[in-house]
PDB file of C-alpha atoms in Angstrom:
ATOM      1  CA  MET A   1      92.731  90.160 111.011  1.00  0.00           C
ATOM      2  CA  ASN A   2      95.212  92.263 109.041  1.00  0.00           C
ATOM      3  CA  PHE A   3      96.246  95.749 110.124  1.00  0.00           C
ATOM      4  CA  ALA A   4      97.964  98.470 108.122  1.00  0.00           C
ATOM      5  CA  VAL A   5      99.707 101.497 109.571  1.00  0.00           C
ATOM      6  CA  LEU A   6     100.071 104.201 106.929  1.00  0.00           C
ATOM      7  CA  VAL A   7     103.394 106.033 106.881  1.00  0.00           C
ATOM      8  CA  PHE A   8     103.685 109.543 105.471  1.00  0.00           C
ATOM      9  CA  PRO A   9     106.893 111.554 105.398  1.00  0.00           C
ATOM     10  CA  GLY A  10     106.777 113.021 108.915  1.00  0.00           C
ATOM     11  CA  SER A  11     104.646 110.339 110.586  1.00  0.00           C
ATOM     12  CA  ASN A  12     106.118 109.747 114.029  1.00  0.00           C
ATOM     13  CA  CYS A  13     103.545 107.627 115.852  1.00  0.00           C
ATOM     14  CA  ASP A  14     103.625 104.827 113.279  1.00  0.00           C
ATOM     15  CA  ILE A  15     105.894 102.595 115.358  1.00  0.00           C
ATOM     16  CA  ASP A  16     103.758 103.106 118.478  1.00  0.00           C
ATOM     17  CA  CYS A  17     100.637 102.117 116.524  1.00  0.00           C
ATOM     18  CA  TYR A  18     102.367  99.057 115.080  1.00  0.00           C
ATOM     19  CA  LYS A  19     103.579  97.972 118.533  1.00  0.00           C
ATOM     20  CA  ALA A  20     100.167  98.615 120.097  1.00  0.00           C
ATOM     21  CA  VAL A  21      98.529  96.219 117.632  1.00  0.00           C
ATOM     22  CA  GLU A  22     101.305  93.658 118.136  1.00  0.00           C
ATOM     23  CA  ASP A  23     101.283  93.878 121.942  1.00  0.00           C
ATOM     24  CA  THR A  24      97.555  94.134 122.642  1.00  0.00           C
ATOM     25  CA  ILE A  25      96.068  91.708 120.122  1.00  0.00           C
ATOM     26  CA  GLY A  26      99.003  90.032 118.374  1.00  0.00           C
ATOM     27  CA  GLN A  27      97.544  90.414 114.904  1.00  0.00           C
ATOM     28  CA  PRO A  28      99.549  90.751 111.659  1.00  0.00           C
ATOM     29  CA  VAL A  29     100.406  94.394 111.042  1.00  0.00           C
ATOM     30  CA  SER A  30     102.324  96.126 108.239  1.00  0.00           C
ATOM     31  CA  TYR A  31     103.659  99.570 107.545  1.00  0.00           C
ATOM     32  CA  VAL A  32     102.258 100.943 104.287  1.00  0.00           C
ATOM     33  CA  TRP A  33     104.170 103.794 102.596  1.00  0.00           C
ATOM     34  CA  HIS A  34     102.127 106.766 101.373  1.00  0.00           C
ATOM     35  CA  THR A  35     102.911 106.017  97.729  1.00  0.00           C
ATOM     36  CA  GLU A  36     101.169 102.614  97.805  1.00  0.00           C
ATOM     37  CA  THR A  37      97.849 102.344  96.011  1.00  0.00           C
ATOM     38  CA  ASP A  38      96.446  99.055  97.244  1.00  0.00           C
ATOM     39  CA  LEU A  39      95.020  98.396 100.709  1.00  0.00           C
ATOM     40  CA  SER A  40      92.823  95.474  99.684  1.00  0.00           C
ATOM     41  CA  GLN A  41      94.565  92.961 101.944  1.00  0.00           C
ATOM     42  CA  TYR A  42      93.914  94.914 105.163  1.00  0.00           C
ATOM     43  CA  ASP A  43      90.880  94.831 107.467  1.00  0.00           C
ATOM     44  CA  CYS A  44      91.812  97.819 109.610  1.00  0.00           C
ATOM     45  CA  ILE A  45      93.890 100.812 108.562  1.00  0.00           C
ATOM     46  CA  ILE A  46      95.483 103.132 111.087  1.00  0.00           C
ATOM     47  CA  VAL A  47      96.448 106.669 110.049  1.00  0.00           C
ATOM     48  CA  PRO A  48      98.987 107.562 112.731  1.00  0.00           C
ATOM     49  CA  GLY A  49     100.001 110.840 114.318  1.00  0.00           C
ATOM     50  CA  GLY A  50     102.937 112.991 113.366  1.00  0.00           C
ATOM     51  CA  PHE A  51     103.514 115.849 110.976  1.00  0.00           C
ATOM     52  CA  SER A  52     102.688 114.525 107.525  1.00  0.00           C
ATOM     53  CA  TYR A  53     104.613 116.428 104.831  1.00  0.00           C
ATOM     54  CA  GLY A  54     105.783 118.752 107.607  1.00  0.00           C
ATOM     55  CA  ASP A  55     102.194 119.938 108.101  1.00  0.00           C
ATOM     56  CA  TYR A  56     102.997 122.820 105.788  1.00  0.00           C
ATOM     57  CA  LEU A  57     100.011 124.944 104.776  1.00  0.00           C
ATOM     58  CA  ARG A  58      97.669 123.170 107.264  1.00  0.00           C
ATOM     59  CA  CYS A  59      97.855 119.943 109.259  1.00  0.00           C
ATOM     60  CA  GLY A  60      96.936 117.065 106.974  1.00  0.00           C
ATOM     61  CA  ALA A  61      96.264 119.325 103.978  1.00  0.00           C
ATOM     62  CA  ILE A  62      98.927 117.886 101.700  1.00  0.00           C
ATOM     63  CA  ALA A  63      98.576 114.282 102.919  1.00  0.00           C
ATOM     64  CA  GLN A  64      94.979 114.160 101.691  1.00  0.00           C
ATOM     65  CA  PHE A  65      96.318 113.934  98.121  1.00  0.00           C
ATOM     66  CA  ALA A  66      98.846 111.135  98.751  1.00  0.00           C
ATOM     67  CA  PRO A  67      98.426 108.134  96.408  1.00  0.00           C
ATOM     68  CA  VAL A  68      97.421 105.870  99.310  1.00  0.00           C
ATOM     69  CA  MET A  69      94.443 108.093 100.174  1.00  0.00           C
ATOM     70  CA  LYS A  70      92.368 106.903  97.217  1.00  0.00           C
ATOM     71  CA  ALA A  71      92.752 103.341  98.476  1.00  0.00           C
ATOM     72  CA  LEU A  72      91.929 104.516 101.992  1.00  0.00           C
ATOM     73  CA  LYS A  73      88.679 106.110 100.791  1.00  0.00           C
ATOM     74  CA  GLU A  74      87.764 102.903  98.974  1.00  0.00           C
ATOM     75  CA  ALA A  75      88.493 100.862 102.094  1.00  0.00           C
ATOM     76  CA  ALA A  76      86.301 103.205 104.160  1.00  0.00           C
ATOM     77  CA  GLU A  77      83.460 102.853 101.644  1.00  0.00           C
ATOM     78  CA  GLN A  78      83.788  99.081 101.810  1.00  0.00           C
ATOM     79  CA  GLY A  79      83.174  99.255 105.549  1.00  0.00           C
ATOM     80  CA  LYS A  80      86.720  98.440 106.602  1.00  0.00           C
ATOM     81  CA  TYR A  81      87.835  99.944 109.883  1.00  0.00           C
ATOM     82  CA  VAL A  82      89.794 103.184 109.623  1.00  0.00           C
ATOM     83  CA  ILE A  83      91.289 105.014 112.620  1.00  0.00           C
ATOM     84  CA  GLY A  84      92.930 108.406 112.364  1.00  0.00           C
ATOM     85  CA  ILE A  85      94.841 109.430 115.464  1.00  0.00           C
ATOM     86  CA  CYS A  86      95.992 113.038 115.980  1.00  0.00           C
ATOM     87  CA  ASN A  87      97.574 114.001 112.631  1.00  0.00           C
ATOM     88  CA  GLY A  88      95.662 111.006 111.249  1.00  0.00           C
ATOM     89  CA  PHE A  89      92.423 112.636 112.456  1.00  0.00           C
ATOM     90  CA  GLN A  90      93.474 115.905 110.793  1.00  0.00           C
ATOM     91  CA  ILE A  91      94.091 113.997 107.539  1.00  0.00           C
ATOM     92  CA  LEU A  92      90.652 112.334 107.711  1.00  0.00           C
ATOM     93  CA  LEU A  93      89.054 115.767 108.185  1.00  0.00           C
ATOM     94  CA  GLU A  94      91.017 117.340 105.340  1.00  0.00           C
ATOM     95  CA  SER A  95      90.147 114.464 103.031  1.00  0.00           C
ATOM     96  CA  GLY A  96      86.449 114.744 103.847  1.00  0.00           C
ATOM     97  CA  LEU A  97      86.165 111.247 105.358  1.00  0.00           C
ATOM     98  CA  LEU A  98      84.962 112.983 108.517  1.00  0.00           C
ATOM     99  CA  PRO A  99      83.221 116.376 108.811  1.00  0.00           C
ATOM    100  CA  GLY A 100      84.740 119.508 110.362  1.00  0.00           C
ATOM    101  CA  ALA A 101      88.199 121.048 110.570  1.00  0.00           C
ATOM    102  CA  MET A 102      90.975 121.711 113.056  1.00  0.00           C
ATOM    103  CA  LEU A 103      91.942 125.060 114.517  1.00  0.00           C
ATOM    104  CA  ARG A 104      94.916 125.895 116.685  1.00  0.00           C
ATOM    105  CA  ASN A 105      94.461 125.128 120.359  1.00  0.00           C
ATOM    106  CA  GLN A 106      92.672 128.031 121.977  1.00  0.00           C
ATOM    107  CA  SER A 107      95.571 128.401 124.432  1.00  0.00           C
ATOM    108  CA  LEU A 108      98.009 128.521 121.479  1.00  0.00           C
ATOM    109  CA  LYS A 109     100.075 126.013 123.453  1.00  0.00           C
ATOM    110  CA  PHE A 110     101.195 122.606 122.325  1.00  0.00           C
ATOM    111  CA  ARG A 111      99.495 120.417 124.936  1.00  0.00           C
ATOM    112  CA  CYS A 112     101.219 117.146 125.811  1.00  0.00           C
ATOM    113  CA  HIS A 113      99.814 115.397 128.876  1.00  0.00           C
ATOM    114  CA  ALA A 114      97.360 112.795 130.128  1.00  0.00           C
ATOM    115  CA  ALA A 115      93.729 113.613 129.417  1.00  0.00           C
ATOM    116  CA  MET A 116      90.518 112.156 130.782  1.00  0.00           C
ATOM    117  CA  LEU A 117      88.005 111.232 128.103  1.00  0.00           C
ATOM    118  CA  GLN A 118      84.398 110.255 128.451  1.00  0.00           C
ATOM    119  CA  VAL A 119      83.307 107.414 126.201  1.00  0.00           C
ATOM    120  CA  GLU A 120      80.113 108.673 124.552  1.00  0.00           C
ATOM    121  CA  ASN A 121      79.407 105.927 122.063  1.00  0.00           C
ATOM    122  CA  THR A 122      80.185 102.262 122.715  1.00  0.00           C
ATOM    123  CA  ASN A 123      78.339 101.161 119.601  1.00  0.00           C
ATOM    124  CA  THR A 124      81.375 101.378 117.310  1.00  0.00           C
ATOM    125  CA  PRO A 125      83.930  98.707 116.358  1.00  0.00           C
ATOM    126  CA  PHE A 126      86.524 100.734 118.294  1.00  0.00           C
ATOM    127  CA  THR A 127      84.739 101.170 121.612  1.00  0.00           C
ATOM    128  CA  SER A 128      82.619  98.060 122.180  1.00  0.00           C
ATOM    129  CA  GLN A 129      84.632  97.027 125.232  1.00  0.00           C
ATOM    130  CA  TYR A 130      84.223 100.332 127.020  1.00  0.00           C
ATOM    131  CA  LYS A 131      81.270 101.248 129.209  1.00  0.00           C
ATOM    132  CA  GLN A 132      78.937 104.038 128.169  1.00  0.00           C
ATOM    133  CA  GLY A 133      79.998 107.211 129.998  1.00  0.00           C
ATOM    134  CA  GLU A 134      83.204 105.615 131.289  1.00  0.00           C
ATOM    135  CA  LEU A 135      86.121 107.926 131.992  1.00  0.00           C
ATOM    136  CA  ILE A 136      89.391 106.771 130.457  1.00  0.00           C
ATOM    137  CA  ASN A 137      92.916 108.146 130.666  1.00  0.00           C
ATOM    138  CA  ILE A 138      94.435 108.674 127.200  1.00  0.00           C
ATOM    139  CA  PRO A 139      97.313 111.090 126.543  1.00  0.00           C
ATOM    140  CA  ILE A 140      97.164 113.982 124.118  1.00  0.00           C
ATOM    141  CA  ALA A 141      99.986 115.718 122.228  1.00  0.00           C
ATOM    142  CA  HIS A 142      98.929 118.408 119.800  1.00  0.00           C
ATOM    143  CA  GLY A 143      99.066 122.094 118.975  1.00  0.00           C
ATOM    144  CA  GLU A 144      96.207 122.029 116.527  1.00  0.00           C
ATOM    145  CA  GLY A 145      93.494 119.842 118.014  1.00  0.00           C
ATOM    146  CA  ASN A 146      90.727 122.371 118.464  1.00  0.00           C
ATOM    147  CA  TYR A 147      87.980 120.549 116.582  1.00  0.00           C
ATOM    148  CA  TYR A 148      85.564 122.884 114.849  1.00  0.00           C
ATOM    149  CA  CYS A 149      82.358 122.336 112.909  1.00  0.00           C
ATOM    150  CA  ASP A 150      79.385 124.576 112.266  1.00  0.00           C
ATOM    151  CA  GLU A 151      76.168 124.303 114.257  1.00  0.00           C
ATOM    152  CA  THR A 152      74.346 122.273 111.569  1.00  0.00           C
ATOM    153  CA  THR A 153      77.146 119.700 111.438  1.00  0.00           C
ATOM    154  CA  LEU A 154      77.250 119.506 115.233  1.00  0.00           C
ATOM    155  CA  GLN A 155      73.531 118.783 115.364  1.00  0.00           C
ATOM    156  CA  GLU A 156      74.023 116.050 112.748  1.00  0.00           C
ATOM    157  CA  LEU A 157      76.891 114.530 114.730  1.00  0.00           C
ATOM    158  CA  LYS A 158      74.682 114.442 117.809  1.00  0.00           C
ATOM    159  CA  ALA A 159      71.619 113.123 115.982  1.00  0.00           C
ATOM    160  CA  ASN A 160      73.619 110.258 114.442  1.00  0.00           C
ATOM    161  CA  ASN A 161      75.501 109.489 117.661  1.00  0.00           C
ATOM    162  CA  GLN A 162      78.825 110.245 115.912  1.00  0.00           C
ATOM    163  CA  ILE A 163      80.516 111.822 118.929  1.00  0.00           C
ATOM    164  CA  VAL A 164      82.597 108.923 120.251  1.00  0.00           C
ATOM    165  CA  PHE A 165      84.791 110.667 122.861  1.00  0.00           C
ATOM    166  CA  ARG A 166      84.498 113.944 124.732  1.00  0.00           C
ATOM    167  CA  TYR A 167      87.066 115.493 127.051  1.00  0.00           C
ATOM    168  CA  GLN A 168      85.953 115.258 130.653  1.00  0.00           C
ATOM    169  CA  ALA A 169      83.672 118.200 131.462  1.00  0.00           C
ATOM    170  CA  GLY A 170      85.738 121.211 132.516  1.00  0.00           C
ATOM    171  CA  ASN A 171      88.960 119.683 131.184  1.00  0.00           C
ATOM    172  CA  ASN A 172      88.896 120.514 127.501  1.00  0.00           C
ATOM    173  CA  PRO A 173      92.589 121.012 126.606  1.00  0.00           C
ATOM    174  CA  ASN A 174      92.151 122.704 123.233  1.00  0.00           C
ATOM    175  CA  GLY A 175      88.797 124.481 123.069  1.00  0.00           C
ATOM    176  CA  SER A 176      87.086 122.021 120.726  1.00  0.00           C
ATOM    177  CA  VAL A 177      83.391 122.422 119.939  1.00  0.00           C
ATOM    178  CA  ASP A 178      81.193 120.635 122.500  1.00  0.00           C
ATOM    179  CA  ASP A 179      84.342 119.177 124.163  1.00  0.00           C
ATOM    180  CA  ILE A 180      84.735 116.770 121.229  1.00  0.00           C
ATOM    181  CA  ALA A 181      87.835 114.529 121.349  1.00  0.00           C
ATOM    182  CA  GLY A 182      86.814 111.971 118.722  1.00  0.00           C
ATOM    183  CA  ILE A 183      84.089 111.398 116.142  1.00  0.00           C
ATOM    184  CA  CYS A 184      83.097 108.671 113.702  1.00  0.00           C
ATOM    185  CA  ASN A 185      81.390 108.745 110.323  1.00  0.00           C
ATOM    186  CA  LYS A 186      77.708 107.911 109.934  1.00  0.00           C
ATOM    187  CA  ALA A 187      78.407 104.261 109.180  1.00  0.00           C
ATOM    188  CA  GLY A 188      80.593 104.037 112.293  1.00  0.00           C
ATOM    189  CA  ASN A 189      83.588 102.376 110.610  1.00  0.00           C
ATOM    190  CA  VAL A 190      85.787 105.489 110.404  1.00  0.00           C
ATOM    191  CA  LEU A 191      87.023 107.010 113.662  1.00  0.00           C
ATOM    192  CA  GLY A 192      89.086 110.144 114.162  1.00  0.00           C
ATOM    193  CA  MET A 193      90.449 111.187 117.543  1.00  0.00           C
ATOM    194  CA  MET A 194      93.057 113.628 118.842  1.00  0.00           C
ATOM    195  CA  PRO A 195      94.184 111.609 121.908  1.00  0.00           C
ATOM    196  CA  HIS A 196      96.628 108.723 121.458  1.00  0.00           C
ATOM    197  CA  PRO A 197      95.233 105.317 122.535  1.00  0.00           C
ATOM    198  CA  GLU A 198      98.400 103.644 121.205  1.00  0.00           C
ATOM    199  CA  ARG A 199     100.379 105.456 123.907  1.00  0.00           C
ATOM    200  CA  ALA A 200      98.176 104.023 126.663  1.00  0.00           C
ATOM    201  CA  VAL A 201      98.351 100.266 126.229  1.00  0.00           C
ATOM    202  CA  HIS A 202     100.243  99.348 129.388  1.00  0.00           C
ATOM    203  CA  GLU A 203     100.304 100.518 133.010  1.00  0.00           C
ATOM    204  CA  LEU A 204     104.028 101.179 132.531  1.00  0.00           C
ATOM    205  CA  LEU A 205     103.042 103.929 130.108  1.00  0.00           C
ATOM    206  CA  GLY A 206     100.828 105.552 132.725  1.00  0.00           C
ATOM    207  CA  SER A 207      97.571 104.009 131.550  1.00  0.00           C
ATOM    208  CA  ALA A 208      96.325 100.857 129.882  1.00  0.00           C
ATOM    209  CA  ASP A 209      92.966 102.370 128.953  1.00  0.00           C
ATOM    210  CA  GLY A 210      93.844 102.505 125.245  1.00  0.00           C
ATOM    211  CA  ALA A 211      94.362  98.745 125.036  1.00  0.00           C
ATOM    212  CA  ARG A 212      90.628  98.083 124.940  1.00  0.00           C
ATOM    213  CA  MET A 213      90.341 100.059 121.742  1.00  0.00           C
ATOM    214  CA  PHE A 214      92.460  97.430 120.029  1.00  0.00           C
ATOM    215  CA  THR A 215      90.748  94.477 121.712  1.00  0.00           C
ATOM    216  CA  SER A 216      87.370  96.023 120.785  1.00  0.00           C
ATOM    217  CA  ILE A 217      88.389  96.171 117.136  1.00  0.00           C
ATOM    218  CA  LEU A 218      89.465  92.546 117.053  1.00  0.00           C
ATOM    219  CA  SER A 219      86.427  91.211 118.894  1.00  0.00           C
ATOM    220  CA  THR A 220      83.966  93.242 116.769  1.00  0.00           C
ATOM    221  CA  TRP A 221      85.683  92.098 113.597  1.00  0.00           C
ATOM    222  CA  ARG A 222      85.589  88.470 114.727  1.00  0.00           C
ATOM    223  CA  GLU A 223      81.900  88.696 115.606  1.00  0.00           C
ATOM    224  CA  LYS A 224      81.179  90.167 112.213  1.00  0.00           C
ATOM    225  CA  HIS A 225      83.244  87.646 110.311  1.00  0.00           C
ATOM    226  CA  GLY A 226      82.522  84.612 112.469  1.00  0.00           C
ATOM    227  CA  ALA A 227      86.260  84.075 112.658  1.00  0.00           C
ATOM    228  CA  ALA A 228      87.769  81.421 114.873  1.00  0.00           C
ATOM    229  CA  VAL A 229      89.310  82.607 118.122  1.00  0.00           C
ATOM    230  CA  ASN A 230      92.803  82.251 116.726  1.00  0.00           C
ATOM    231  CA  GLY A 231      91.873  83.630 113.299  1.00  0.00           C
TER     232      GLY A 231
ATOM    233  CA  MET B   1     103.675 134.576  82.856  1.00  0.00           C
ATOM    234  CA  LEU B   2     101.076 135.586  85.419  1.00  0.00           C
ATOM    235  CA  LYS B   3     101.402 135.876  89.176  1.00  0.00           C
ATOM    236  CA  ALA B   4      98.611 134.950  91.538  1.00  0.00           C
ATOM    237  CA  THR B   5      98.560 136.311  95.055  1.00  0.00           C
ATOM    238  CA  VAL B   6      96.341 134.328  97.351  1.00  0.00           C
ATOM    239  CA  TYR B   7      95.186 135.473 100.794  1.00  0.00           C
ATOM    240  CA  VAL B   8      93.721 132.893 103.162  1.00  0.00           C
ATOM    241  CA  THR B   9      92.059 134.021 106.384  1.00  0.00           C
ATOM    242  CA  ILE B  10      90.082 132.343 109.143  1.00  0.00           C
ATOM    243  CA  LYS B  11      86.349 133.001 108.625  1.00  0.00           C
ATOM    244  CA  GLN B  12      84.878 135.876 110.599  1.00  0.00           C
ATOM    245  CA  SER B  13      82.510 133.456 112.338  1.00  0.00           C
ATOM    246  CA  VAL B  14      85.393 131.241 113.537  1.00  0.00           C
ATOM    247  CA  LEU B  15      87.651 132.013 116.487  1.00  0.00           C
ATOM    248  CA  ASP B  16      91.182 132.952 115.391  1.00  0.00           C
ATOM    249  CA  PRO B  17      93.475 132.090 118.331  1.00  0.00           C
ATOM    250  CA  GLN B  18      96.567 133.533 116.603  1.00  0.00           C
ATOM    251  CA  GLY B  19      94.758 136.773 115.850  1.00  0.00           C
ATOM    252  CA  ASN B  20      93.668 137.019 119.487  1.00  0.00           C
ATOM    253  CA  ALA B  21      97.239 136.442 120.695  1.00  0.00           C
ATOM    254  CA  VAL B  22      98.580 139.165 118.398  1.00  0.00           C
ATOM    255  CA  GLN B  23      95.801 141.511 119.538  1.00  0.00           C
ATOM    256  CA  GLY B  24      96.782 140.848 123.175  1.00  0.00           C
ATOM    257  CA  GLY B  25     100.439 141.484 122.322  1.00  0.00           C
ATOM    258  CA  LEU B  26      99.668 144.796 120.637  1.00  0.00           C
ATOM    259  CA  HIS B  27      97.484 145.889 123.552  1.00  0.00           C
ATOM    260  CA  SER B  28     100.187 145.070 126.076  1.00  0.00           C
ATOM    261  CA  MET B  29     102.636 147.148 124.021  1.00  0.00           C
ATOM    262  CA  GLY B  30     100.367 150.125 124.413  1.00  0.00           C
ATOM    263  CA  PHE B  31      98.601 150.062 121.039  1.00  0.00           C
ATOM    264  CA  SER B  32      95.282 150.447 122.773  1.00  0.00           C
ATOM    265  CA  GLU B  33      93.506 151.519 119.590  1.00  0.00           C
ATOM    266  CA  VAL B  34      93.788 147.969 118.207  1.00  0.00           C
ATOM    267  CA  GLY B  35      90.463 146.231 117.710  1.00  0.00           C
ATOM    268  CA  LYS B  36      90.036 142.784 116.223  1.00  0.00           C
ATOM    269  CA  VAL B  37      93.148 141.176 114.652  1.00  0.00           C
ATOM    270  CA  ARG B  38      93.020 138.321 112.162  1.00  0.00           C
ATOM    271  CA  VAL B  39      96.116 136.367 111.121  1.00  0.00           C
ATOM    272  CA  GLY B  40      96.143 134.686 107.734  1.00  0.00           C
ATOM    273  CA  LYS B  41      98.353 133.261 105.012  1.00  0.00           C
ATOM    274  CA  TYR B  42      99.836 135.009 101.996  1.00  0.00           C
ATOM    275  CA  ILE B  43     100.753 132.789  99.062  1.00  0.00           C
ATOM    276  CA  GLU B  44     102.472 133.836  95.809  1.00  0.00           C
ATOM    277  CA  ILE B  45     102.086 131.535  92.826  1.00  0.00           C
ATOM    278  CA  GLU B  46     103.827 131.980  89.487  1.00  0.00           C
ATOM    279  CA  LEU B  47     101.733 130.657  86.633  1.00  0.00           C
ATOM    280  CA  ASN B  48     103.195 129.571  83.344  1.00  0.00           C
ATOM    281  CA  THR B  49     100.346 130.931  81.252  1.00  0.00           C
ATOM    282  CA  SER B  50      99.105 134.206  79.814  1.00  0.00           C
ATOM    283  CA  ASP B  51      95.465 133.189  79.567  1.00  0.00           C
ATOM    284  CA  ARG B  52      93.879 135.206  82.365  1.00  0.00           C
ATOM    285  CA  ALA B  53      90.469 133.554  82.252  1.00  0.00           C
ATOM    286  CA  GLU B  54      91.952 130.107  82.461  1.00  0.00           C
ATOM    287  CA  ALA B  55      94.424 131.145  85.149  1.00  0.00           C
ATOM    288  CA  GLU B  56      91.604 132.552  87.238  1.00  0.00           C
ATOM    289  CA  GLN B  57      89.671 129.317  86.989  1.00  0.00           C
ATOM    290  CA  ARG B  58      92.743 127.261  87.892  1.00  0.00           C
ATOM    291  CA  VAL B  59      93.685 129.431  90.866  1.00  0.00           C
ATOM    292  CA  LYS B  60      90.133 129.187  92.179  1.00  0.00           C
ATOM    293  CA  ALA B  61      90.374 125.397  91.951  1.00  0.00           C
ATOM    294  CA  MET B  62      93.731 125.469  93.785  1.00  0.00           C
ATOM    295  CA  CYS B  63      92.167 127.527  96.556  1.00  0.00           C
ATOM    296  CA  GLU B  64      89.124 125.290  96.880  1.00  0.00           C
ATOM    297  CA  LYS B  65      91.077 122.038  96.771  1.00  0.00           C
ATOM    298  CA  LEU B  66      94.209 122.769  98.773  1.00  0.00           C
ATOM    299  CA  LEU B  67      95.147 126.325  99.678  1.00  0.00           C
ATOM    300  CA  ALA B  68      92.107 127.048 101.854  1.00  0.00           C
ATOM    301  CA  ASN B  69      90.017 124.754 104.011  1.00  0.00           C
ATOM    302  CA  THR B  70      86.640 126.276 103.261  1.00  0.00           C
ATOM    303  CA  VAL B  71      85.144 124.810 106.446  1.00  0.00           C
ATOM    304  CA  ILE B  72      87.082 127.376 108.474  1.00  0.00           C
ATOM    305  CA  GLU B  73      88.804 129.679 105.996  1.00  0.00           C
ATOM    306  CA  ASP B  74      87.953 132.325 103.401  1.00  0.00           C
ATOM    307  CA  TYR B  75      90.222 133.112 100.479  1.00  0.00           C
ATOM    308  CA  ARG B  76      90.667 135.797  97.868  1.00  0.00           C
ATOM    309  CA  TYR B  77      93.223 136.194  95.111  1.00  0.00           C
ATOM    310  CA  GLU B  78      94.674 138.731  92.710  1.00  0.00           C
ATOM    311  CA  LEU B  79      96.149 138.060  89.279  1.00  0.00           C
ATOM    312  CA  ALA B  80      98.910 140.246  87.872  1.00  0.00           C
TER     313      ALA B  80
END
């Protein structure tokens, strides 16, 4: 299984994402510069955190028009796995791959700490190895992670089971609608989340709860493609 | 040459955390008459055209595509 980690000017979690793939599942992974236009050789594309194009105007607003985004949209339509983490989530929202938008954290503070998430949907390629309702410890680091969508969109997200992660009840760090920490598209192959699973892949980092996101991806992909264990 | 002035603000129906912070600041300074405060963006764009109708259309497209996120923001513009 081939992984790509997109790199925009200002991405700063690209190396962590690359290492997380390497260390948790040992699959081939490549950095892909934002000017590239072909993602056809990859099965899973990670849009990492950071401050793409300096986050001028709005987080992710300028990145949505990068050359690589057309290829990313095509990959998403083809059913390939796409994960946007933090700034990557903001980019997926701005580009319309996921519904909603980001507001500044209600506290106006940049929040950087461990956060407890509740896994709400285990029926995605990214969460199959978690238990429904399980609480996992995944760090956050953002100033603009207050997910917002209107009431109609929220009802749609609920009806289609698109809410993948919520912050633990009473511990919402940014004021997001319905405590949302991560959502997927209707088809379930595109995930956006504010917390950083790539920063929680080993007990030495404070938590290994993010590792199962990567093992979930590989095992779901193998099931789907009937790939050999070492494939 | 035309100049477009674009104003982008958070929609009235959406919480504006920056506006609330500024409101709190003004209140604590003693400006007790201050009601709701909204913080937005002000963007000046020089346009290399004299065709007002076309410029208007183009600026609207710029607002819709990039300058405002219409999920959470309203925009208005002036041409001079």
